[in-house]
PDB file of C-alpha atoms in Angstrom:
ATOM      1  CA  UNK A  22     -11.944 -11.753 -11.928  1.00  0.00           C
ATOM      2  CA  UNK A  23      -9.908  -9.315  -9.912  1.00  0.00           C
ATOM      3  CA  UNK A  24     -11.433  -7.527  -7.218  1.00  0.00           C
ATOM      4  CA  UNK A  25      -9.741  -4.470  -7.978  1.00  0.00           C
ATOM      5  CA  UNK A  26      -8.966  -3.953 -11.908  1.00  0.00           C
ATOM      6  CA  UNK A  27      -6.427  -1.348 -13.493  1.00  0.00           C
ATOM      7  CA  UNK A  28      -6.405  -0.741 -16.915  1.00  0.00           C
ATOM      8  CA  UNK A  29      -3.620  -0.779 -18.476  1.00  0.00           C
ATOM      9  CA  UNK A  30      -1.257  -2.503 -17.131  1.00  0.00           C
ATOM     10  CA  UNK A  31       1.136  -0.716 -18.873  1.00  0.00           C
ATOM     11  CA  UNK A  32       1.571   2.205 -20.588  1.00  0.00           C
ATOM     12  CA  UNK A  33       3.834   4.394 -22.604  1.00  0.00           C
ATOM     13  CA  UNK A  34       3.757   7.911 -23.096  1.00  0.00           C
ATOM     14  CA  UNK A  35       5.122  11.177 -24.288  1.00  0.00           C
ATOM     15  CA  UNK A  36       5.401  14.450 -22.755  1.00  0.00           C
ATOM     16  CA  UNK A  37       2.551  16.682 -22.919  1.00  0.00           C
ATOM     17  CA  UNK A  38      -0.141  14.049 -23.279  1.00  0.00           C
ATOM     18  CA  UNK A  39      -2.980  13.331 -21.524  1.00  0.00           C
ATOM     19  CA  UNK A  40      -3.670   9.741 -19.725  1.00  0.00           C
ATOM     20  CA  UNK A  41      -6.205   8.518 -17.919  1.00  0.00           C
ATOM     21  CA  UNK A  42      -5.624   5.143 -15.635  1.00  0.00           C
ATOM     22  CA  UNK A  43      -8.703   3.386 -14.489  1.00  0.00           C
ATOM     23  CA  UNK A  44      -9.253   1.536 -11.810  1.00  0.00           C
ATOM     24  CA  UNK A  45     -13.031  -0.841 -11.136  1.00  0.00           C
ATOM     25  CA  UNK A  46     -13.942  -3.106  -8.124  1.00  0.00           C
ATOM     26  CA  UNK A  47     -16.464  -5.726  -7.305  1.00  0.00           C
ATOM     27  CA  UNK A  48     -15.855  -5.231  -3.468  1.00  0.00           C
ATOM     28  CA  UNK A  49     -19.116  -2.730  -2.906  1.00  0.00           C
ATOM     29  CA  UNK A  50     -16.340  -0.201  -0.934  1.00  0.00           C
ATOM     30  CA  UNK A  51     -16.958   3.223  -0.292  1.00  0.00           C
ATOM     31  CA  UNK A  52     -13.239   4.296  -0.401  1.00  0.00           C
ATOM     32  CA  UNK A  53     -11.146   4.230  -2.688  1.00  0.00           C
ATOM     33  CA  UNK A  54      -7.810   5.687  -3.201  1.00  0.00           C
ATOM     34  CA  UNK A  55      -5.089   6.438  -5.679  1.00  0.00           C
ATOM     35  CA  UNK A  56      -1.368   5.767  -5.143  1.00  0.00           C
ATOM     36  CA  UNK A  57       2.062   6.183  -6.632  1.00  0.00           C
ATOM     37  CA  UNK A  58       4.756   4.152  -6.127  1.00  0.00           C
ATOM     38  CA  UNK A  59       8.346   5.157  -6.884  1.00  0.00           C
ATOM     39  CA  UNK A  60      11.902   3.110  -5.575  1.00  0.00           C
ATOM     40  CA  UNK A  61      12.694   3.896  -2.008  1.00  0.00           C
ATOM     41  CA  UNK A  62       9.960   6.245  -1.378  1.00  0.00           C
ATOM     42  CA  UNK A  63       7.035   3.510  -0.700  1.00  0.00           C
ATOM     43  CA  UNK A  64       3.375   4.169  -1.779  1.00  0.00           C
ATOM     44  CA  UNK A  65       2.707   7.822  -1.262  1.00  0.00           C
ATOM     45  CA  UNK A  66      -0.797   9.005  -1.690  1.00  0.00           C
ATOM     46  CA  UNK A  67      -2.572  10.926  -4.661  1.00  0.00           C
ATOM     47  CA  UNK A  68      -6.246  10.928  -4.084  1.00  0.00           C
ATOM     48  CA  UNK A  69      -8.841   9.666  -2.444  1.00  0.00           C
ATOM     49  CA  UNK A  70     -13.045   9.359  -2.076  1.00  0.00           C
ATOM     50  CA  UNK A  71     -15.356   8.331   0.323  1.00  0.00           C
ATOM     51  CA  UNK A  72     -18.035   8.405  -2.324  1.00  0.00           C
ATOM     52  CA  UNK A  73     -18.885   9.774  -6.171  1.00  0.00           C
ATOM     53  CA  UNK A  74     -19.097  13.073  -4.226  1.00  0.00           C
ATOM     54  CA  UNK A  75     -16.306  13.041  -1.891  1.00  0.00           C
ATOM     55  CA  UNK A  76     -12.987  13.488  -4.184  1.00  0.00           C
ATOM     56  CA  UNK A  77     -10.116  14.669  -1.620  1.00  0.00           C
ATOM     57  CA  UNK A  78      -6.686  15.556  -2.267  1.00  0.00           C
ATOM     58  CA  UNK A  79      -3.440  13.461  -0.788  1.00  0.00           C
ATOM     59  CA  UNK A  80       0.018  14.255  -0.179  1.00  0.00           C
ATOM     60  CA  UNK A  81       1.285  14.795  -3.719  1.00  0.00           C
ATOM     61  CA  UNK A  82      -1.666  15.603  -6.082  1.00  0.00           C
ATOM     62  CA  UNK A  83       0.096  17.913  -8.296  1.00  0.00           C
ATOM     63  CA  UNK A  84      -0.163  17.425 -11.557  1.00  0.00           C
ATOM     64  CA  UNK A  85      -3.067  15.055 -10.973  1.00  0.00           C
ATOM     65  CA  UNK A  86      -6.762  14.579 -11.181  1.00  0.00           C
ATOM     66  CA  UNK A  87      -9.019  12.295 -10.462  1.00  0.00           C
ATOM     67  CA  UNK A  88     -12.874  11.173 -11.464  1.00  0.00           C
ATOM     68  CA  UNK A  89     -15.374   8.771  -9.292  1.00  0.00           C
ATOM     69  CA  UNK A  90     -17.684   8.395 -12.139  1.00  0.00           C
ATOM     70  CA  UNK A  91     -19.792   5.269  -9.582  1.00  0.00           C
ATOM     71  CA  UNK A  92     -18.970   3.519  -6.391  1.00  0.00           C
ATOM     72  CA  UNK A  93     -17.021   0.940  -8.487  1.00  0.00           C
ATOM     73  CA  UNK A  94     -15.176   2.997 -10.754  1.00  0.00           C
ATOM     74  CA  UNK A  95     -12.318   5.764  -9.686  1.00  0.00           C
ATOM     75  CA  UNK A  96     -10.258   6.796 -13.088  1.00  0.00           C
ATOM     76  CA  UNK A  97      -6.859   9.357 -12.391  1.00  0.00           C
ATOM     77  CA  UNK A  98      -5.803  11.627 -15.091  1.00  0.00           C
ATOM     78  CA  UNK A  99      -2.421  12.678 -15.798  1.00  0.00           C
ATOM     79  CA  UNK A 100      -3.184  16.605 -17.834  1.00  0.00           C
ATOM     80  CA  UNK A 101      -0.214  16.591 -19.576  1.00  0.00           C
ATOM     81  CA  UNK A 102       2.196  13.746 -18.576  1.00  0.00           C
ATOM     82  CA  UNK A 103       5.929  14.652 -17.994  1.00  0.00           C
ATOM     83  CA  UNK A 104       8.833  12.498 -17.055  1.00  0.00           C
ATOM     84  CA  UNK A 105       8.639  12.564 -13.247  1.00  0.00           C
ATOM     85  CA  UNK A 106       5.566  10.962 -13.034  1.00  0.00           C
ATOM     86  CA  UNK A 107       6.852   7.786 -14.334  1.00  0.00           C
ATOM     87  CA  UNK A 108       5.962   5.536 -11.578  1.00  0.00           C
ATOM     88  CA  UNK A 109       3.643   2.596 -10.494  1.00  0.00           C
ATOM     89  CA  UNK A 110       0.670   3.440  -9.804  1.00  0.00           C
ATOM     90  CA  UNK A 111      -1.784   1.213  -7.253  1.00  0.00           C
ATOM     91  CA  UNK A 112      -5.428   1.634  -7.101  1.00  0.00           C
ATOM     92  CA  UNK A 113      -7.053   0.395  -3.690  1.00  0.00           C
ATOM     93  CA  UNK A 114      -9.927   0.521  -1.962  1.00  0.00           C
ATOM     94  CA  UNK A 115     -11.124  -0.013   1.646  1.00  0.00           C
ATOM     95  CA  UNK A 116     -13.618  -1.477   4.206  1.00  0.00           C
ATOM     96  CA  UNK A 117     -15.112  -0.351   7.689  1.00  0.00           C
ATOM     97  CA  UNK A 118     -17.028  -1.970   9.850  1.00  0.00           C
ATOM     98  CA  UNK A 119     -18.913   0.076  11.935  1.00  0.00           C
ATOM     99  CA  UNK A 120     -17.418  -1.659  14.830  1.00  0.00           C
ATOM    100  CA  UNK A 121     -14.281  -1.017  14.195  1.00  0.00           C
ATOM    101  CA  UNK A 122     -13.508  -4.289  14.518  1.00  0.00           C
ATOM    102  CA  UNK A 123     -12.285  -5.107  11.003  1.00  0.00           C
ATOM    103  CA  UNK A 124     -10.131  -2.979   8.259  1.00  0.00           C
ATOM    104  CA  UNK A 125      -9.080  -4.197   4.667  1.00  0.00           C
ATOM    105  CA  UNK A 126      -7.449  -2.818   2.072  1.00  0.00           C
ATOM    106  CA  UNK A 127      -7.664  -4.293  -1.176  1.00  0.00           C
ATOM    107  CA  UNK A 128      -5.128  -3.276  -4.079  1.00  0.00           C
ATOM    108  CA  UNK A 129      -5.024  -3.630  -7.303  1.00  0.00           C
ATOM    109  CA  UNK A 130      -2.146  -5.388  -9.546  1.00  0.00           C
ATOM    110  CA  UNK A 131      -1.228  -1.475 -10.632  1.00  0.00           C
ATOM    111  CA  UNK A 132      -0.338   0.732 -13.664  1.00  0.00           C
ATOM    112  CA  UNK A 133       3.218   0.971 -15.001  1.00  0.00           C
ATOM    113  CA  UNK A 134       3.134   4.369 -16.352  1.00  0.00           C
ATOM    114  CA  UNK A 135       6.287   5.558 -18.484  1.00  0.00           C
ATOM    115  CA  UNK A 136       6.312   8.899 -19.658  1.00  0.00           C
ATOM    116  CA  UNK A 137       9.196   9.691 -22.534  1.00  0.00           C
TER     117      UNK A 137
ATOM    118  CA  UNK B   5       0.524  12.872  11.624  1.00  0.00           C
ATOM    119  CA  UNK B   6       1.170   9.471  11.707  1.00  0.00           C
ATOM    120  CA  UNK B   7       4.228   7.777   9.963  1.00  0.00           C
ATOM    121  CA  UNK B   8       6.310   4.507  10.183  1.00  0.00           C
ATOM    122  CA  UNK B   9      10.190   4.272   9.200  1.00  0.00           C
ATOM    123  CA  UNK B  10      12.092   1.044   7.539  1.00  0.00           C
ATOM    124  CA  UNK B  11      15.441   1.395   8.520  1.00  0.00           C
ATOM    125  CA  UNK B  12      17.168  -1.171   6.488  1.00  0.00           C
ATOM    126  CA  UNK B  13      16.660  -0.791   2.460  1.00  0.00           C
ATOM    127  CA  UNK B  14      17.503  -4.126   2.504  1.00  0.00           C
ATOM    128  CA  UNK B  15      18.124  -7.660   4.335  1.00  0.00           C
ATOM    129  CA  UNK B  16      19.837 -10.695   3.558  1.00  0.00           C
ATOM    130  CA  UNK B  17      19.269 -14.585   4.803  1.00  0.00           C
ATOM    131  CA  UNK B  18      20.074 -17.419   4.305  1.00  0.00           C
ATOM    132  CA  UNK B  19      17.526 -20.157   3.318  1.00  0.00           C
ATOM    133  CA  UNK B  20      16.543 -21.548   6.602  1.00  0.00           C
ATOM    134  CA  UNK B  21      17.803 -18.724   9.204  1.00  0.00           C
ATOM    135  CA  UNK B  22      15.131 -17.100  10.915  1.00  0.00           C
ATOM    136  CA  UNK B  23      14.329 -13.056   9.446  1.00  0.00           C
ATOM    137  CA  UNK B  24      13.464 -10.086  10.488  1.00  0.00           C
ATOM    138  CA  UNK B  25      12.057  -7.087   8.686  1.00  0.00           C
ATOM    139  CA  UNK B  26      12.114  -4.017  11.266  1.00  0.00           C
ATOM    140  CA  UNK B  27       8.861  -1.133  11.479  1.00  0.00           C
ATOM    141  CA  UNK B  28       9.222   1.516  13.885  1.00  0.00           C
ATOM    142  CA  UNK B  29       5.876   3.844  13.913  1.00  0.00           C
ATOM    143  CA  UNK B  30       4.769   7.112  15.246  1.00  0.00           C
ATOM    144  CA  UNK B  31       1.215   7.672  15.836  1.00  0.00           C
ATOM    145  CA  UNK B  32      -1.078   9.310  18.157  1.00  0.00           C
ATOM    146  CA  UNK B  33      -3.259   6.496  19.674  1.00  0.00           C
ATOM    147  CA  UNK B  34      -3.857   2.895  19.457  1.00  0.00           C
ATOM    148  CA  UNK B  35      -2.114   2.493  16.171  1.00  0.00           C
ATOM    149  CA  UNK B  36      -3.316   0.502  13.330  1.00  0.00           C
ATOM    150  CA  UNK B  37      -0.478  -1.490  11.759  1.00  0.00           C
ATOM    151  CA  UNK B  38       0.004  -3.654   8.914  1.00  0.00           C
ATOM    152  CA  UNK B  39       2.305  -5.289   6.766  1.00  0.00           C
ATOM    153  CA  UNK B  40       2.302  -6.186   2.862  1.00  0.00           C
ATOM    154  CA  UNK B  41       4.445  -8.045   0.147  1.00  0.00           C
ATOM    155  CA  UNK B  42       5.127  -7.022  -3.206  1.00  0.00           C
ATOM    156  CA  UNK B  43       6.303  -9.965  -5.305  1.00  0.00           C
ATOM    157  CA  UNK B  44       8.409  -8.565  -8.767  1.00  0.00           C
ATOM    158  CA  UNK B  45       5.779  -7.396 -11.687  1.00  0.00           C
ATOM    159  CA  UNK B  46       2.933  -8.269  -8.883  1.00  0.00           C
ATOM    160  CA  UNK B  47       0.629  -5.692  -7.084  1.00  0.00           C
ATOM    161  CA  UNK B  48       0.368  -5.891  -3.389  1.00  0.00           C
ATOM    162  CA  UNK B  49      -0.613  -8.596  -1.714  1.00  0.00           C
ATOM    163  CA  UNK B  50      -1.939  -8.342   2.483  1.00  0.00           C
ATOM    164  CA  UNK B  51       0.497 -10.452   4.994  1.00  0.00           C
ATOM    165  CA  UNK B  52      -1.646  -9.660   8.539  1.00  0.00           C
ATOM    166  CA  UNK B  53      -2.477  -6.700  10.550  1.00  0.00           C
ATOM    167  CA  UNK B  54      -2.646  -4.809  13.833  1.00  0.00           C
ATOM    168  CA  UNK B  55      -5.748  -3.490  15.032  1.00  0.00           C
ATOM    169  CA  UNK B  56      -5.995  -4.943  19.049  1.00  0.00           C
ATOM    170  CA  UNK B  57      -5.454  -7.670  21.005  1.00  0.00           C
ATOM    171  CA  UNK B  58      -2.174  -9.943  21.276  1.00  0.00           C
ATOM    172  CA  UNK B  59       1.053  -8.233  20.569  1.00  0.00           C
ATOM    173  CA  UNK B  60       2.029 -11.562  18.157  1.00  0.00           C
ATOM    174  CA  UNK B  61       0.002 -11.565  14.858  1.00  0.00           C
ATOM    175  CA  UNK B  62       0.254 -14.389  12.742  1.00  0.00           C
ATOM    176  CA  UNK B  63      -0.087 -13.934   9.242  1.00  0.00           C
ATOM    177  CA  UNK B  64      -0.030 -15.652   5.422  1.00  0.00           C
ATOM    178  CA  UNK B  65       2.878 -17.342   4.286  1.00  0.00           C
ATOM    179  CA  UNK B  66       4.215 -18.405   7.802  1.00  0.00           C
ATOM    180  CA  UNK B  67       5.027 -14.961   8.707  1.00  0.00           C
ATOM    181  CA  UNK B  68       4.033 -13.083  12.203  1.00  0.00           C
ATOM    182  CA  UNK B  69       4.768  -9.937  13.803  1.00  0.00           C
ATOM    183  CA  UNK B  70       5.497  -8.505  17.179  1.00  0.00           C
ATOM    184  CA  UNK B  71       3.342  -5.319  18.172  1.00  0.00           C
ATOM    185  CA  UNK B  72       5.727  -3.129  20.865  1.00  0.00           C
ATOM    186  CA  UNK B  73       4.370  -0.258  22.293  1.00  0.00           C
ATOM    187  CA  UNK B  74       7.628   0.644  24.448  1.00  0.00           C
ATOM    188  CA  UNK B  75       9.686   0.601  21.375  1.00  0.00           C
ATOM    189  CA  UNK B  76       6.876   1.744  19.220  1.00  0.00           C
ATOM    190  CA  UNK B  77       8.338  -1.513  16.983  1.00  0.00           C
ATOM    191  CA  UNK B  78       5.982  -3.629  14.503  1.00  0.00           C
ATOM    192  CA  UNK B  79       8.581  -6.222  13.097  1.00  0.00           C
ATOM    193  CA  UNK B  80       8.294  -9.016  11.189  1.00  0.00           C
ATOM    194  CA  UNK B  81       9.326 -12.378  11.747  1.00  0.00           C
ATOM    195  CA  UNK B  82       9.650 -15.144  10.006  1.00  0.00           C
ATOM    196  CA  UNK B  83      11.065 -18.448  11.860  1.00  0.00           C
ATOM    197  CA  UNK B  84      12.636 -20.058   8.572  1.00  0.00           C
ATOM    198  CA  UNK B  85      13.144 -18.094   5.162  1.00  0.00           C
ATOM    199  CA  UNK B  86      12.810 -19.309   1.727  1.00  0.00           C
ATOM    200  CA  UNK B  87      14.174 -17.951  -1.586  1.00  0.00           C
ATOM    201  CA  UNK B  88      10.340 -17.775  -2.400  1.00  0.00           C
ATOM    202  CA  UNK B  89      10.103 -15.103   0.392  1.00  0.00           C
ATOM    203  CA  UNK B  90      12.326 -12.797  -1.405  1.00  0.00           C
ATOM    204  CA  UNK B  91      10.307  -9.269  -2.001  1.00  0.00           C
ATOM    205  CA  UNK B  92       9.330  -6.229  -1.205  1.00  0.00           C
ATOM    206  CA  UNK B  93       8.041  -5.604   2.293  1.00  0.00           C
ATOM    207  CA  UNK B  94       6.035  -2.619   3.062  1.00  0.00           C
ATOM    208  CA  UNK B  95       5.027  -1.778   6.711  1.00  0.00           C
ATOM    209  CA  UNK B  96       2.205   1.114   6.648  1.00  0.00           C
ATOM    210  CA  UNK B  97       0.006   2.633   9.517  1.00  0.00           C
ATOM    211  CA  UNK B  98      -3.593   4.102   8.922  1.00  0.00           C
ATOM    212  CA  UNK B  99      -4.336   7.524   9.215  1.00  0.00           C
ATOM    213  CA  UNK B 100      -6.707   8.145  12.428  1.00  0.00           C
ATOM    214  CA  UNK B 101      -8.797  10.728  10.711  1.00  0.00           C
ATOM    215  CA  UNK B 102     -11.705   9.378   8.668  1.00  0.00           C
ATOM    216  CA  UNK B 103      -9.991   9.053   5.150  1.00  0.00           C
ATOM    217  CA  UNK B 104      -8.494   6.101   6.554  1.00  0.00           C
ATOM    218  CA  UNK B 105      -5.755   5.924   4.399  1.00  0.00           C
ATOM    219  CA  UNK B 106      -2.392   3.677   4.546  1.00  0.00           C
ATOM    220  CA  UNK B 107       0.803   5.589   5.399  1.00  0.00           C
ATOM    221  CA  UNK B 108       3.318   3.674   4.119  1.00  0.00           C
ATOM    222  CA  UNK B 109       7.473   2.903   4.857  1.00  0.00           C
ATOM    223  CA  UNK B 110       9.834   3.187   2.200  1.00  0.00           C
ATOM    224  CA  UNK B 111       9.939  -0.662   1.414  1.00  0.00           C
ATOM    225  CA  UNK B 112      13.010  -3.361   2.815  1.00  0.00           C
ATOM    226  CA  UNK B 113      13.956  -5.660  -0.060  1.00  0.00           C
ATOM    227  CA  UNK B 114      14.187  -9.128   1.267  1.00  0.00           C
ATOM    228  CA  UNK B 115      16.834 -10.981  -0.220  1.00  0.00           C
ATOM    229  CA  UNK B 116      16.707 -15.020   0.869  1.00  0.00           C
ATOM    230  CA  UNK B 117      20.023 -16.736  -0.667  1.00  0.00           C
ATOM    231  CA  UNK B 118      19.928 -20.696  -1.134  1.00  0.00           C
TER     232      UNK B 118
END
């Protein structure tokens, strides 16, 4: 299994509905984050936690929320989709040591989100 | 803030030439650097990092990279390409506050031609 799931892979929707992506690890990381991918603009950030009470807001979270329902588990919500969020969207999370002495970043395989 | 730039949207070898994908960053700080692949319908997969230490990483795959602090410079080298290396290359920075997120370039599309 994956150490970082999304669910779905794909997805298909019209304007005006609401859509939740998911997102689960097995990694045991605090943070996790939520980002959007769209051609020649890299991976630009939506969201982000430290923990189920720590929900923060990134560069372009308009139009967005977001849900850390348990340390594994970090769903985003699209309120009523429209066209310009069609995108890829990348779940990820990351570790500290307290040492500094080590980061990772683990992503998931992402969302395909089309909105009609 | 911190950022990094990707000046070339894309780059073209030749099967066994050396390559180069370029990162330029801008941080305040030691930065933290890193580099990742996206492979066509695939998520994004970790080539090697930054953090301290020697300026020459070595990472998966055969690549490595060349930490500059004069020229601020984070490239990525590769001594011989293969038409299997042909992605998407992301260099991205992390933020030095405590979200610790990745700051990401706009992507270079590697293009290796047999």
């Amino acid at each position: 299994d994956a150490d970082v799931t999304q669910t779905p892979r794909n997805r298909i929707t019209k304007t005006g509905k609401r859509i939740m992506l998911e997102c689960s690890q097995t990694k045991g990381h605090d943070r996790m984050y939520w980002y959007r991918q769209d051609p020649g603009l890299g991976l630009r950030l939506i969201y982000y936690s430290f923990d189920v009470k720590d929900i923060n807001k990134g560069e372009i979270s308009d139009g967005y929320s977001v849900s850390r329902q348990a340390q594994a588990k970090f769903s985003l919500s699209l309120e009523s989709a429209i066209p310009n969020q069609t995108a890829l969207y990348f779940c990820a999370t990351s570790d500290y040591t307290g040492t500094g002495a080590y980061y990772g970043y683990t992503f998931g395989s992402g969302t395909r989100l089309t909105v009609v | 803030a911190q950022s990094v730039a990707q000046p070339e949207d894309q780059v073209n070898v030749a099967e066994g030439n050396p390559l180069t994908v370029k990162c330029t960053y801008s941080v305040s700080g030691n930065p933290y650097l890193f580099w990742y692949v996206q492979y066509p319908n695939r998520g994004l997969q970790f080539l090697l990092k930054y953090i301290t230490g020697d300026n020459l990483v070595k990472g998966s795959y055969g690549f490595e990279a060349e930490f500059n602090k004069s020229q601020t410079s984070f490239h990525l080298k590769k001594p011989s390409a293969l038409v299997s290396d042909s992605a998407l290359y992301f260099c991205a920075v992390r933020e030095m506050d405590s979200s610790y997120k990745l700051i990401f370039g706009s992507g270079t599309r590697l293009l290796v031609r047999p």
